[in-house]
């Protein structure tokens, strides 16, 4: 199974020459570590015990959340939504200023 970006290709179990597996895995590891740090700061590290870095056959890094309880998935979804909601006022404040600036420069 592969999505339009090819990220959900099969895991790299048999390595092929010339594919940058280490670079992809290292990127996934940094991202997984960052996510783990944020989850720990929120006291949620025990809700994501399967959080790991991996790489697919194309050398793309993957971050596995592992099997999580439905409540943990709900908490993660709520955190994403609240983060997006907090960014929305900042974007609406920025858009009129940008529009005003472009009119001044015209």
C-alpha positions as a printed NumPy array, in Angstrom:
array([[ 0.   ,  0.   ,  0.   ],
       [ 1.394,  3.401, -0.973],
       [-0.164,  6.821, -0.553],
       [ 0.275,  9.606, -3.118],
       [ 3.595, 10.637, -1.529],
       [ 4.891,  7.068, -1.354],
       [ 5.415,  7.319,  2.4  ],
       [ 3.309,  4.335,  3.295],
       [ 5.408,  2.007,  1.172],
       [ 6.569, -1.229,  2.778],
       [ 9.087, -1.074,  5.602],
       [12.703, -1.472,  4.606],
       [13.452, -4.996,  5.749],
       [15.815, -5.885,  2.899],
       [18.075, -2.956,  2.129],
       [18.836, -2.006, -1.461],
       [22.104, -0.376, -2.56 ],
       [21.966,  3.352, -3.265],
       [18.902,  4.116, -1.137],
       [19.561,  6.714,  1.616],
       [18.042,  4.694,  4.453],
       [20.17 ,  6.265,  7.188],
       [19.198,  9.817,  6.227],
       [15.482,  8.93 ,  6.238],
       [15.743,  7.05 ,  9.516],
       [17.73 ,  9.871, 11.144],
       [15.078, 12.407, 10.143],
       [12.371, 10.122, 11.542],
       [14.377,  9.669, 14.741],
       [14.69 , 13.424, 15.283],
       [10.958, 13.858, 14.691],
       [10.062, 10.955, 16.985],
       [12.361, 12.351, 19.695],
       [10.763, 15.795, 19.388],
       [ 7.275, 14.312, 19.613],
       [ 8.309, 12.137, 22.564],
       [ 9.691, 15.2  , 24.344],
       [ 6.45 , 17.128, 23.845],
       [ 4.34 , 14.155, 24.955],
       [ 6.534, 13.797, 28.045],
       [ 6.112, 17.477, 28.905],
       [ 2.351, 16.912, 28.771],
       [ 2.566, 13.748, 30.88 ],
       [ 1.467, 11.563, 27.976],
       [ 4.598,  9.471, 27.367],
       [ 2.975,  6.334, 28.787],
       [ 0.086,  6.711, 26.328],
       [ 2.427,  6.25 , 23.328],
       [ 4.743,  3.378, 24.321],
       [ 5.232,  2.262, 20.711],
       [ 6.559,  5.601, 19.41 ],
       [ 9.524,  4.7  , 17.172],
       [11.425,  5.799, 14.099],
       [11.555,  3.629, 11.   ],
       [12.249,  3.856,  7.273],
       [10.436,  2.54 ,  4.204],
       [11.827,  0.825,  1.097],
       [12.257,  4.193, -0.618],
       [14.39 ,  5.562,  2.224],
       [11.657,  7.851,  3.549],
       [11.621,  8.233,  7.307],
       [ 8.524,  7.087,  9.158],
       [ 7.347,  7.763, 12.699],
       [ 5.222,  5.   , 14.168],
       [ 2.906,  6.021, 16.971],
       [ 2.336,  2.366, 17.783],
       [-0.885,  0.909, 19.071],
       [-2.603,  3.442, 21.304],
       [-5.759,  3.458, 23.356],
       [-8.702,  5.317, 21.805],
       [-8.473,  7.873, 24.621],
       [-4.84 ,  8.606, 23.743],
       [-5.742,  9.128, 20.087],
       [-8.536, 11.464, 21.155],
       [-6.158, 13.46 , 23.38 ],
       [-3.678, 13.791, 20.499],
       [-6.443, 14.931, 18.142],
       [-7.644, 17.499, 20.696],
       [-4.097, 18.823, 21.116],
       [-3.768, 19.249, 17.361],
       [-7.12 , 21.017, 17.109],
       [-6.362, 23.333, 20.036],
       [-2.96 , 24.164, 18.532],
       [-4.563, 25.006, 15.2  ],
       [-7.254, 27.044, 16.931],
       [-4.647, 29.066, 18.783],
       [-2.898, 29.858, 15.481],
       [-6.073, 31.056, 13.757],
       [-6.335, 34.422, 15.596],
       [-2.695, 35.131, 14.747],
       [-3.357, 34.419, 11.067],
       [-6.451, 36.604, 10.914],
       [-4.499, 39.449, 12.532],
       [-1.668, 39.03 , 10.017],
       [-3.821, 38.825,  6.874],
       [-5.331, 42.353,  7.055],
       [-1.901, 43.831,  7.757],
       [-0.442, 42.024,  4.757],
       [-3.329, 43.237,  2.593],
       [-2.815, 46.781,  3.848],
       [ 0.914, 46.598,  3.211],
       [ 0.415, 45.399, -0.349],
       [-1.903, 48.32 , -1.05 ],
       [ 0.719, 50.726,  0.257],
       [ 3.367, 49.215, -1.997],
       [ 1.179, 49.293, -5.121]])
